[in-house]
Amino acid sequence: RNTGQLQSTLLHLELESAQIWNQSTEYKMAIDWREIATQVGGLEPDGSERIAGTDGGRRALELLLGEENIREAVDLWADGKPGEFTAEMVLRIIMSTVAMERCYEIYKREPASQRACAAVFLLSEMADSRVLPWVREFLEDGSDSIRWNGLMALQMILVGPLGDAGIATAKELLTKAESDCDQRLRERAKEIRHRLASDPTLRHLEL
């Protein structure tokens, strides 16, 4: 009788294991990665996948998070509401074009406001060559805070990937900052030039 009970128990366990296996094999991923890859241009016409690169990965994160959620995260930061610092860290990590454009939109639509200052500060923390076309505006703004954060954005841009035209523009803007009406900003611009010029990995800038 004990042998029969043991066999019955083993059979029951085997059936349970089979059910668990069937459930696991039928599991569907919550994210349709093939669709995401299609949207970021990561699939070839024949269905094979190519490396999307960093830009493709960032675009995928935008799609996963949702563009409206990203814009709202920027607004949360600009308004100083609870959760702002967590949102800030996420935005710094993903360096989203959507977030950058929202920062610039706030700056343009709400000039001389605290929200504009906060938006440009946030932008300066994730700036790269995509922000370069806006830096001149920031450096010519009447607000010391906007100009200062424009310089911080420029510093971030200079240490990142830049083509020859971008380098020329960035260097011109750094020279402009060195003649700013605010002494503190002028001195900081000169400090940035000296520090970057001393960095052997940035010799190509020829500062």
CSV table of C-alpha atoms in Angstrom, one decimal:
chain,number,residue,atom,x,y,z
A,1,ARG,CA,0.0,0.0,0.0
A,2,ASN,CA,2.8,2.4,0.8
A,3,THR,CA,4.3,1.7,-2.6
A,4,GLY,CA,1.0,2.5,-4.3
A,5,GLN,CA,0.7,5.8,-2.3
A,6,LEU,CA,4.2,6.8,-3.3
A,7,GLN,CA,3.5,6.1,-7.0
A,8,SER,CA,0.3,8.1,-6.8
A,9,THR,CA,2.1,11.0,-5.2
A,10,LEU,CA,4.9,11.0,-7.8
A,11,LEU,CA,2.3,10.9,-10.6
A,12,HIS,CA,0.5,13.9,-9.0
A,13,LEU,CA,3.8,15.8,-8.9
A,14,GLU,CA,4.6,15.0,-12.5
A,15,LEU,CA,1.2,16.3,-13.6
A,16,GLU,CA,1.7,19.5,-11.6
A,17,SER,CA,5.1,20.0,-13.1
A,18,ALA,CA,3.7,19.5,-16.6
A,19,GLN,CA,1.0,22.2,-15.9
A,20,ILE,CA,3.6,24.6,-14.6
A,21,TRP,CA,5.7,24.0,-17.7
A,22,ASN,CA,2.8,24.5,-20.1
A,23,GLN,CA,1.9,27.8,-18.3
A,24,SER,CA,5.5,29.1,-18.6
A,25,THR,CA,5.8,28.2,-22.2
A,26,GLU,CA,2.5,30.0,-22.9
A,27,TYR,CA,3.6,33.2,-21.1
A,28,LYS,CA,3.6,36.3,-23.2
A,29,MET,CA,5.9,39.2,-22.6
A,30,ALA,CA,4.2,42.3,-21.5
A,31,ILE,CA,6.4,44.3,-23.9
A,32,ASP,CA,6.3,43.7,-27.6
A,33,TRP,CA,10.0,44.1,-28.3
A,34,ARG,CA,9.6,43.4,-32.0
A,35,GLU,CA,7.1,46.3,-32.3
A,36,ILE,CA,9.5,48.5,-30.3
A,37,ALA,CA,12.4,47.5,-32.5
A,38,THR,CA,10.2,48.3,-35.6
A,39,GLN,CA,9.4,51.8,-34.3
A,40,VAL,CA,13.0,52.7,-33.5
A,41,GLY,CA,14.2,51.4,-36.9
A,42,GLY,CA,15.9,48.3,-35.5
A,43,LEU,CA,14.5,45.9,-38.0
A,44,GLU,CA,15.6,45.2,-41.6
A,45,PRO,CA,12.9,44.8,-44.4
A,46,ASP,CA,13.6,41.0,-44.2
A,47,GLY,CA,12.7,40.9,-40.5
A,48,SER,CA,16.3,40.5,-39.3
A,49,GLU,CA,17.4,42.9,-36.6
A,50,ARG,CA,20.3,45.4,-36.6
A,51,ILE,CA,21.9,47.1,-33.7
A,52,ALA,CA,19.7,50.2,-32.8
A,53,GLY,CA,22.6,52.0,-31.0
A,54,THR,CA,22.3,54.4,-28.1
A,55,ASP,CA,19.9,56.7,-29.9
A,56,GLY,CA,17.6,53.8,-30.7
A,57,GLY,CA,17.7,52.6,-27.1
A,58,ARG,CA,16.8,56.1,-25.9
A,59,ARG,CA,13.9,56.2,-28.3
A,60,ALA,CA,12.8,52.8,-27.1
A,61,LEU,CA,12.8,54.1,-23.5
A,62,GLU,CA,10.7,57.1,-24.6
A,63,LEU,CA,8.1,54.7,-26.2
A,64,LEU,CA,8.1,52.5,-23.1
A,65,LEU,CA,7.6,55.3,-20.6
A,66,GLY,CA,5.3,57.3,-22.9
A,67,GLU,CA,6.1,60.7,-24.3
A,68,GLU,CA,3.4,62.4,-22.3
A,69,ASN,CA,4.7,60.8,-19.1
A,70,ILE,CA,8.2,62.2,-19.9
A,71,ARG,CA,6.8,65.7,-20.5
A,72,GLU,CA,4.9,65.5,-17.2
A,73,ALA,CA,8.1,64.5,-15.4
A,74,VAL,CA,9.7,67.6,-16.7
A,75,ASP,CA,6.7,69.7,-15.5
A,76,LEU,CA,6.9,67.9,-12.1
A,77,TRP,CA,10.5,69.1,-11.8
A,78,ALA,CA,9.8,72.6,-12.9
A,79,ASP,CA,6.9,72.9,-10.4
A,80,GLY,CA,9.0,71.4,-7.5
A,81,LYS,CA,6.4,68.8,-6.6
A,82,PRO,CA,7.0,65.6,-4.6
A,83,GLY,CA,8.8,63.1,-6.7
A,84,GLU,CA,10.8,65.7,-8.6
A,85,PHE,CA,14.2,64.4,-7.7
A,86,THR,CA,13.3,60.8,-8.7
A,87,ALA,CA,12.0,62.2,-12.0
A,88,GLU,CA,15.2,64.2,-12.4
A,89,MET,CA,17.4,61.1,-12.0
A,90,VAL,CA,15.4,59.2,-14.6
A,91,LEU,CA,15.5,62.1,-17.0
A,92,ARG,CA,19.2,62.4,-16.6
A,93,ILE,CA,19.7,58.7,-17.3
A,94,ILE,CA,17.6,58.4,-20.4
A,95,MET,CA,18.6,61.8,-21.8
A,96,SER,CA,15.4,62.0,-23.8
A,97,THR,CA,14.9,64.3,-26.7
A,98,VAL,CA,11.2,64.6,-25.7
A,99,ALA,CA,12.4,65.9,-22.2
A,100,MET,CA,14.9,68.3,-23.8
A,101,GLU,CA,12.3,69.7,-26.1
A,102,ARG,CA,9.8,70.1,-23.2
A,103,CYS,CA,12.4,72.0,-21.2
A,104,TYR,CA,13.0,74.3,-24.1
A,105,GLU,CA,9.3,74.8,-24.6
A,106,ILE,CA,8.8,75.9,-21.0
A,107,TYR,CA,11.7,78.3,-21.4
A,108,LYS,CA,10.2,79.9,-24.5
A,109,ARG,CA,6.6,80.0,-23.3
A,110,GLU,CA,7.3,81.2,-19.8
A,111,PRO,CA,10.1,83.7,-20.0
A,112,ALA,CA,11.6,85.2,-16.8
A,113,SER,CA,9.8,82.7,-14.7
A,114,GLN,CA,11.0,80.3,-12.0
A,115,ARG,CA,9.7,77.4,-14.1
A,116,ALA,CA,11.9,78.6,-17.0
A,117,CYS,CA,15.0,78.7,-14.8
A,118,ALA,CA,14.2,75.2,-13.4
A,119,ALA,CA,13.7,73.9,-16.9
A,120,VAL,CA,17.0,75.2,-18.2
A,121,PHE,CA,18.8,73.9,-15.1
A,122,LEU,CA,17.4,70.4,-15.8
A,123,LEU,CA,18.3,70.7,-19.5
A,124,SER,CA,21.9,71.5,-18.5
A,125,GLU,CA,22.1,68.2,-16.6
A,126,MET,CA,21.4,66.1,-19.7
A,127,ALA,CA,22.7,68.4,-22.4
A,128,ASP,CA,24.5,67.1,-25.5
A,129,SER,CA,24.9,68.2,-29.1
A,130,ARG,CA,21.1,68.3,-29.5
A,131,VAL,CA,20.9,71.3,-27.1
A,132,LEU,CA,23.7,73.3,-28.9
A,133,PRO,CA,21.3,75.2,-31.1
A,134,TRP,CA,19.6,76.7,-28.0
A,135,VAL,CA,22.7,77.7,-26.0
A,136,ARG,CA,23.2,81.1,-27.7
A,137,GLU,CA,19.7,82.1,-26.6
A,138,PHE,CA,20.5,81.1,-23.0
A,139,LEU,CA,23.8,83.0,-23.0
A,140,GLU,CA,22.0,86.1,-24.2
A,141,ASP,CA,19.1,85.9,-21.8
A,142,GLY,CA,18.6,88.7,-19.3
A,143,SER,CA,18.5,86.3,-16.3
A,144,ASP,CA,21.8,85.5,-14.7
A,145,SER,CA,20.4,82.1,-13.7
A,146,ILE,CA,19.5,81.2,-17.3
A,147,ARG,CA,22.9,82.3,-18.6
A,148,TRP,CA,24.7,80.4,-15.9
A,149,ASN,CA,22.8,77.2,-16.7
A,150,GLY,CA,23.4,77.8,-20.4
A,151,LEU,CA,27.1,77.8,-19.6
A,152,MET,CA,26.7,74.5,-17.7
A,153,ALA,CA,24.9,73.0,-20.7
A,154,LEU,CA,27.7,74.2,-22.9
A,155,GLN,CA,30.2,72.5,-20.7
A,156,MET,CA,28.3,69.2,-21.0
A,157,ILE,CA,28.2,69.6,-24.7
A,158,LEU,CA,31.9,70.2,-25.1
A,159,VAL,CA,32.8,67.0,-23.3
A,160,GLY,CA,30.5,64.9,-25.5
A,161,PRO,CA,30.6,63.8,-29.1
A,162,LEU,CA,30.8,66.8,-31.5
A,163,GLY,CA,31.5,67.2,-35.2
A,164,ASP,CA,33.8,69.9,-36.5
A,165,ALA,CA,31.0,72.4,-37.0
A,166,GLY,CA,29.6,71.7,-33.5
A,167,ILE,CA,33.1,72.2,-32.0
A,168,ALA,CA,33.5,75.5,-33.8
A,169,THR,CA,30.1,76.7,-32.6
A,170,ALA,CA,30.7,75.5,-29.0
A,171,LYS,CA,34.1,77.2,-28.8
A,172,GLU,CA,32.6,80.5,-30.1
A,173,LEU,CA,29.9,80.3,-27.4
A,174,LEU,CA,32.5,79.6,-24.7
A,175,THR,CA,34.4,82.7,-25.8
A,176,LYS,CA,31.1,84.7,-25.6
A,177,ALA,CA,30.5,83.5,-22.1
A,178,GLU,CA,34.0,84.7,-21.1
A,179,SER,CA,32.9,88.2,-21.8
A,180,ASP,CA,29.6,88.0,-20.0
A,181,CYS,CA,28.5,91.1,-17.9
A,182,ASP,CA,28.5,88.9,-14.8
A,183,GLN,CA,32.0,88.5,-13.3
A,184,ARG,CA,31.2,85.2,-11.6
A,185,LEU,CA,30.0,83.7,-14.9
A,186,ARG,CA,33.0,85.1,-16.8
A,187,GLU,CA,35.4,83.5,-14.3
A,188,ARG,CA,33.5,80.1,-14.5
A,189,ALA,CA,33.7,80.2,-18.3
A,190,LYS,CA,37.5,80.7,-18.1
A,191,GLU,CA,37.8,77.9,-15.5
A,192,ILE,CA,35.9,75.6,-17.9
A,193,ARG,CA,38.2,76.4,-20.8
A,194,HIS,CA,41.3,75.8,-18.7
A,195,ARG,CA,40.1,72.5,-17.3
A,196,LEU,CA,38.9,71.2,-20.6
A,197,ALA,CA,42.2,72.3,-22.3
A,198,SER,CA,44.1,70.4,-19.7
A,199,ASP,CA,42.2,67.2,-20.4
A,200,PRO,CA,44.2,65.0,-22.8
A,201,THR,CA,41.1,63.2,-24.0
A,202,LEU,CA,39.8,66.6,-25.3
A,203,ARG,CA,42.8,67.7,-27.3
A,204,HIS,CA,40.7,67.7,-30.4
A,205,LEU,CA,38.8,70.7,-29.1
A,206,GLU,CA,42.0,72.8,-29.4
A,207,LEU,CA,41.0,75.0,-26.5
